[in-house]
Short mmCIF file of C-alpha atoms in Angstrom, two decimals:
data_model
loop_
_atom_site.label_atom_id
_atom_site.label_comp_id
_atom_site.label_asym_id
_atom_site.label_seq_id
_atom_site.Cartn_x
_atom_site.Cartn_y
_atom_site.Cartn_z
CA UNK N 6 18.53 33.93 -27.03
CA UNK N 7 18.90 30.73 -24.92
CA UNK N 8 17.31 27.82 -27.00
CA UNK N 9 18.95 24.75 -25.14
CA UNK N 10 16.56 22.75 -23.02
CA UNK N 11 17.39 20.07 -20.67
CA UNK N 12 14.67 17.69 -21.72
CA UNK N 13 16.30 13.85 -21.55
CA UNK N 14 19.22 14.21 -19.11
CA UNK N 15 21.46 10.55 -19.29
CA UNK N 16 23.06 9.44 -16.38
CA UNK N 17 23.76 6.58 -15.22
CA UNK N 18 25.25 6.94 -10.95
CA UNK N 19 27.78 4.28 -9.23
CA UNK N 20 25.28 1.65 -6.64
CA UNK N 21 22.17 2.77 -8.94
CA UNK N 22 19.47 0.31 -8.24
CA UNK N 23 16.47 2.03 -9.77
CA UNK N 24 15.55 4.82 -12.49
CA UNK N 25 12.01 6.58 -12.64
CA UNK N 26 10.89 9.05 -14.91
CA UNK N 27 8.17 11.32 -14.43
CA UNK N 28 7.02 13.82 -15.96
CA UNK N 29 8.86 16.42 -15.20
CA UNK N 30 11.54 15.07 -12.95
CA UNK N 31 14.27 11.77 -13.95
CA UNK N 32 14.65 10.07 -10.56
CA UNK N 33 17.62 7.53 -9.77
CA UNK N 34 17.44 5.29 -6.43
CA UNK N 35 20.65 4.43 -5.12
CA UNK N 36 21.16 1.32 -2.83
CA UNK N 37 17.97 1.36 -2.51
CA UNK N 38 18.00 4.24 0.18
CA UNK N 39 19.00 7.66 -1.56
CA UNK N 40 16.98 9.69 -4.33
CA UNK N 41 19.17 11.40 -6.45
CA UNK N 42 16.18 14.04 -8.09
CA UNK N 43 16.98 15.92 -11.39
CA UNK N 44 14.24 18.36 -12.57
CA UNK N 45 14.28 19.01 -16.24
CA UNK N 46 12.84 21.58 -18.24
CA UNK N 47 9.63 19.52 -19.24
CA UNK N 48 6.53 21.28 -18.56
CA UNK N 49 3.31 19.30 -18.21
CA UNK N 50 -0.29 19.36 -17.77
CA UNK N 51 -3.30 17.58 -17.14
CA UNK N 52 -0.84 14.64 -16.81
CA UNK N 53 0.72 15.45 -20.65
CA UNK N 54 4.15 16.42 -21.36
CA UNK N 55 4.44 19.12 -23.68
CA UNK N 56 6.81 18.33 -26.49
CA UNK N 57 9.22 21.67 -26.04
CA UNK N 58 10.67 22.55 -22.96
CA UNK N 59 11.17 25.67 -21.32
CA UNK N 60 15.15 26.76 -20.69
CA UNK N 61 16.38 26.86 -17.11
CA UNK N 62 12.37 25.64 -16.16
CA UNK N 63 14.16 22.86 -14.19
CA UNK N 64 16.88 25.13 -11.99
CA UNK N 65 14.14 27.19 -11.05
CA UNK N 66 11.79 24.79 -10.40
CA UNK N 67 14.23 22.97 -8.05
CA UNK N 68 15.33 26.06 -6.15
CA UNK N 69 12.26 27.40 -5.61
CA UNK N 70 11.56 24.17 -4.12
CA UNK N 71 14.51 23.76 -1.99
CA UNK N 72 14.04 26.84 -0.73
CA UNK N 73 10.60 26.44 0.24
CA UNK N 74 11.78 22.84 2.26
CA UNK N 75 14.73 24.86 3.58
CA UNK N 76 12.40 27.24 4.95
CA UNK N 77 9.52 24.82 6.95
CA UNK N 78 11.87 21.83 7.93
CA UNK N 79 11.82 23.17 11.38
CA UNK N 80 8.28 22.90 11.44
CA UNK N 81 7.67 19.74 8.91
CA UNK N 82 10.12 17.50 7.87
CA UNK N 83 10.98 16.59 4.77
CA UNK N 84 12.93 14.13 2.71
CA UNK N 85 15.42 16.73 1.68
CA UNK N 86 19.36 16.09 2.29
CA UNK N 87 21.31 18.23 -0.07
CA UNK N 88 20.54 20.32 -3.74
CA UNK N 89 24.74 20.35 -5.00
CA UNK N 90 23.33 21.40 -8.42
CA UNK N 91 20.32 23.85 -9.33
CA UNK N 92 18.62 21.21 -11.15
CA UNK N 93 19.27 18.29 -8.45
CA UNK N 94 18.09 17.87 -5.31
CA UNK N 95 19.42 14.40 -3.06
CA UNK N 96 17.31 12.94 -0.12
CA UNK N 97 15.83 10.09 1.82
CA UNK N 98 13.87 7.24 -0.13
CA UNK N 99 10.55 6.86 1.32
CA UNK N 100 7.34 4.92 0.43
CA UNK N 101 4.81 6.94 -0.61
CA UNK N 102 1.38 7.49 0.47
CA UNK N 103 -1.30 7.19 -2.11
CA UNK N 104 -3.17 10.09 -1.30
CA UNK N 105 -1.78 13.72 -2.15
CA UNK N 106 -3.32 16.36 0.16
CA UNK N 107 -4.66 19.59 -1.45
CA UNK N 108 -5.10 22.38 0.08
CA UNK N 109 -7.87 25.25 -1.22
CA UNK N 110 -7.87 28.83 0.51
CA UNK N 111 -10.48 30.59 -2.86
CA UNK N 112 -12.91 28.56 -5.32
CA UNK N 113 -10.43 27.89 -8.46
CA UNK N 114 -9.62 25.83 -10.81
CA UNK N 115 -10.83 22.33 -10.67
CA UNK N 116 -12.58 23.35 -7.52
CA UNK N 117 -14.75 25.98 -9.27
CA UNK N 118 -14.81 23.84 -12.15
CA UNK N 119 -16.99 21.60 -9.97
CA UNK N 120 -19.03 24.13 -8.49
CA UNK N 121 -19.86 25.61 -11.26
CA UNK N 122 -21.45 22.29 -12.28
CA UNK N 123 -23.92 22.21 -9.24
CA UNK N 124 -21.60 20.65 -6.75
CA UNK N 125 -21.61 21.45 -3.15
CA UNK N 126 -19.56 19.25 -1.87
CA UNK N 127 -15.87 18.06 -2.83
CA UNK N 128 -13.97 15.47 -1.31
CA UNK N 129 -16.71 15.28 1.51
CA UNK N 130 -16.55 19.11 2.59
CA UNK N 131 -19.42 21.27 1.95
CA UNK N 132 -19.11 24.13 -0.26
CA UNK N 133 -21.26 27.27 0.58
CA UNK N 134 -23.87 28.84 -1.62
CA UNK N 135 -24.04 32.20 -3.53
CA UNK N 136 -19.93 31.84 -3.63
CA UNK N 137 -18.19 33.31 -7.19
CA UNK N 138 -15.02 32.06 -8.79
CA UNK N 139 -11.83 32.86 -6.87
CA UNK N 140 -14.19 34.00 -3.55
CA UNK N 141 -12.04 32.87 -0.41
CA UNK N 142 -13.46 30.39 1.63
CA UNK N 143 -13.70 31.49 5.64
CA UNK N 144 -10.41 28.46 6.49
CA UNK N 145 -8.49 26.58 3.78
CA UNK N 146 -9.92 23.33 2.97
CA UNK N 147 -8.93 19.92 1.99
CA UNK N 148 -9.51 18.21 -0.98
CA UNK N 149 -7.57 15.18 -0.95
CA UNK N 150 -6.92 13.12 -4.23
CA UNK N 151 -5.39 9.42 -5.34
CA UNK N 152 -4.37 7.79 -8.57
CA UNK N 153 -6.75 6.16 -10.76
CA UNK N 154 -6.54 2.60 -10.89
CA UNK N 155 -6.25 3.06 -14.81
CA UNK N 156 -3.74 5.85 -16.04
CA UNK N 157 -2.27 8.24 -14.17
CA UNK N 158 -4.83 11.11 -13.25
CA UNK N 159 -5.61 12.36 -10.14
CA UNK N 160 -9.49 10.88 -8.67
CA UNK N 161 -11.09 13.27 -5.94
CA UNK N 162 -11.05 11.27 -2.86
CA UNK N 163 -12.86 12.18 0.83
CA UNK N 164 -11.23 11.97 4.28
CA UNK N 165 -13.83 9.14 5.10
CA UNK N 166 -13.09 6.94 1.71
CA UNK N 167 -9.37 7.33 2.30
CA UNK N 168 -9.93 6.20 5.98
CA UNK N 169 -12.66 2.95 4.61
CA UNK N 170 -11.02 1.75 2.32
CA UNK N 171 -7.47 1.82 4.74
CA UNK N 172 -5.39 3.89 2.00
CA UNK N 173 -3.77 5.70 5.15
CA UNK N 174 -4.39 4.82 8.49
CA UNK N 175 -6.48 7.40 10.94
CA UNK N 176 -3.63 7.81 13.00
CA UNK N 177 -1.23 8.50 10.14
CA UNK N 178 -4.09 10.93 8.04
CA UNK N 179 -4.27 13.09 11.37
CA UNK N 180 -0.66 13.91 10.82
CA UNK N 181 -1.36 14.51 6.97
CA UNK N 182 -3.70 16.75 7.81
CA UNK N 183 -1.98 18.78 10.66
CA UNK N 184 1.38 18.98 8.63
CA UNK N 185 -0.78 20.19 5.40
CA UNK N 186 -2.36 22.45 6.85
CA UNK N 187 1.08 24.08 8.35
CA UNK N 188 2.78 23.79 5.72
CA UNK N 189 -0.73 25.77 4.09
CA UNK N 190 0.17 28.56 6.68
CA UNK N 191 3.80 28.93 6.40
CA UNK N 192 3.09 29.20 2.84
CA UNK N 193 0.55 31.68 3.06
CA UNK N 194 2.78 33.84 5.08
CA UNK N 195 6.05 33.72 2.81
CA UNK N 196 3.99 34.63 -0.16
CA UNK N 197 1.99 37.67 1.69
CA UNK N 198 5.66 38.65 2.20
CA UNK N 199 6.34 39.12 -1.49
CA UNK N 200 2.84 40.42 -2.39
CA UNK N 201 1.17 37.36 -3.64
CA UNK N 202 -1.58 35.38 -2.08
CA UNK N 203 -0.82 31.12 -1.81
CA UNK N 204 -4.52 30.32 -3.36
CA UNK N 205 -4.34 26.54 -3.56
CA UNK N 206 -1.43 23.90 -3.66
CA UNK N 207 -1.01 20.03 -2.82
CA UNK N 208 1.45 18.22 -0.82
CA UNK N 209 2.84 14.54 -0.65
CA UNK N 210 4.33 12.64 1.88
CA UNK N 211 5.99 9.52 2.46
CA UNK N 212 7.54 7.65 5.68
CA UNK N 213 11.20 7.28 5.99
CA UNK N 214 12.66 3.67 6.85
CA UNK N 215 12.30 4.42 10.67
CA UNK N 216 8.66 5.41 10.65
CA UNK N 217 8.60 9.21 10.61
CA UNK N 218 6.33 10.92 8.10
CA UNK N 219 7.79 13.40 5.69
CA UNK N 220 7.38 15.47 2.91
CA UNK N 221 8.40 13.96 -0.21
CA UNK N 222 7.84 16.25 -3.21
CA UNK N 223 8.65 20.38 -3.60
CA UNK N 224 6.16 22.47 -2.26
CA UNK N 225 4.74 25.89 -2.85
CA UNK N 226 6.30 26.28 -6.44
CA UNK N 227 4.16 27.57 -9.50
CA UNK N 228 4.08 23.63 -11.03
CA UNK N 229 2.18 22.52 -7.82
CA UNK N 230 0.88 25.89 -6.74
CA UNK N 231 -1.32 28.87 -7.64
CA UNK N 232 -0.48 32.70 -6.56
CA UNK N 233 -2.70 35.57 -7.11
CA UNK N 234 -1.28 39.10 -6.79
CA UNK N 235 -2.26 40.44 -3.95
CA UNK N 236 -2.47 44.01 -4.54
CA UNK N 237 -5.10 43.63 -7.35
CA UNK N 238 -6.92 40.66 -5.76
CA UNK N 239 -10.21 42.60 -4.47
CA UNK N 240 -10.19 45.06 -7.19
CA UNK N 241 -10.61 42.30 -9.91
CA UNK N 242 -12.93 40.53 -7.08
CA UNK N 243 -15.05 43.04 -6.97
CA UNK N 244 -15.27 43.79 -11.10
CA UNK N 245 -15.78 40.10 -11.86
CA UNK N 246 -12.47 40.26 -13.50
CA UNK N 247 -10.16 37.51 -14.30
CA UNK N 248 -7.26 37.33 -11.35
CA UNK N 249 -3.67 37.98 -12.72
CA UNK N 250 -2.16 35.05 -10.93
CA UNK N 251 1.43 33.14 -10.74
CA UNK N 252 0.75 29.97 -11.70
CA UNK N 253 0.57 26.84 -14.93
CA UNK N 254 -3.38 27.89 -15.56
CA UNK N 255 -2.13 29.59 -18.93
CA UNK N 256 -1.11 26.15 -19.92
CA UNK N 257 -4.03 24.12 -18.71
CA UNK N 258 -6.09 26.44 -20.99
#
């Protein structure tokens, strides 16, 4: 039985300039221009770290994740350079935008959570009537978030507040937007292709020292993704069942 976690990996690299630690991955900037990205067998959620890890969490995590860059750079870039270790991943620094872009193809989770509640609208797009939890919306939506000015929680956020209050400029949020929502498809499509269904997942991006805008973060794993299976999907649907899914919801509960 493996019982050996990596939960507080110590390193310390030649020309570091910067540590972060998140909470899930250690990140170490060196000369200011390279990410060197370990992902450790923390598990959070709801923005909590949970006190025991999970073995070899981390190594799939960060596979999972390369592969899914590996697999869209032709169509999006990303920040990715190199993964020489299953638990690190090396690439481009970038700054940040302060806006991650969430993408919704069925009514779950927090989205639900809010409907549920009487809302019909979230992050500025209207929600249809008479829907049910996990019902899939006609075209994937986008509910965009940003961090809260106190902690560090994700705050529902509209296209038109992002664009008033000049968090990302028009120009830039069209290319948010258009690379999300690829990135949405290409997903979809690799996971119909092992019999799962992408339900909902967010992505962040960043510009590189030259300008370009690129993803920054792993994509389409289950840490910042949902799956349901598709071969029970409209059975359960259809019973009002719970949806056996691929994803940290057993956690969040």
């Amino acid at each position: 039985m493996i019982t050996q976690s990596l939960i507080k990996p110590n390193f310390k690299f030649p020309n570091q300039t910067a540590f972060y630690q998140g909470k899930v991955r250690n990140v170490y900037t060196i000369n200011d221009d390279i990410l060197i990205i370990i992902a450790t067998d923390r598990l959070s959620a709801f923005d909590v770290v949970l006190p025991q890890g999970i073995p070899h969490k981390g190594q799939i995590l960060n596979q999972l994740a390369t592969y899914m860059l590996d697999k869209t750079q032709h169509e999006v870039p990303n920040w990715l350079i190199a993964s020489p270790h299953p638990n690190v991943s090396i690439g481009h620094k970038c700054k940040p935008f302060k806006v991650e872009m969430v993408v919704r193809q069925y009514l779950t989770g927090h989205a639900y959570r809010e409907y549920k509640a009487g809302k019909r609208e979230l992050c500025g797009v209207k929600l249809p009537n008479g829907m049910k939890e996990h019902d899939k919306f006609e075209q994937p939506i986008i509910t965009p978030t940003t961090k809260a000015e106190q902690g560090d929680h994700d705050q529902d956020i509209s296209k038109a507040e992002i664009l008033d209050q000049n968090i990302v400029s028009e120009e830039d949020y069209k290319t948010l937007e258009e690379y999300s929502l690829k990135l949405f498809e290409m997903g979809a499509t690799l996971a119909k292709s092992r019999g799962l269904l992408l339900v909902d997942t967010k992505y962040e991006f960043g510009k590189t020292t030259d300008g370009k805008i690129v993803v920054i973060d792993e994509i389409h794993t289950p840490d910042s993704s949902r799956y349901f299976y598709a071969d029970t999907y409209q059975e359960l649907q259809d019973k009002g069942k719970k949806q056996k899914q691929l994803s940290k919801e057993f956690v969040r509960e």
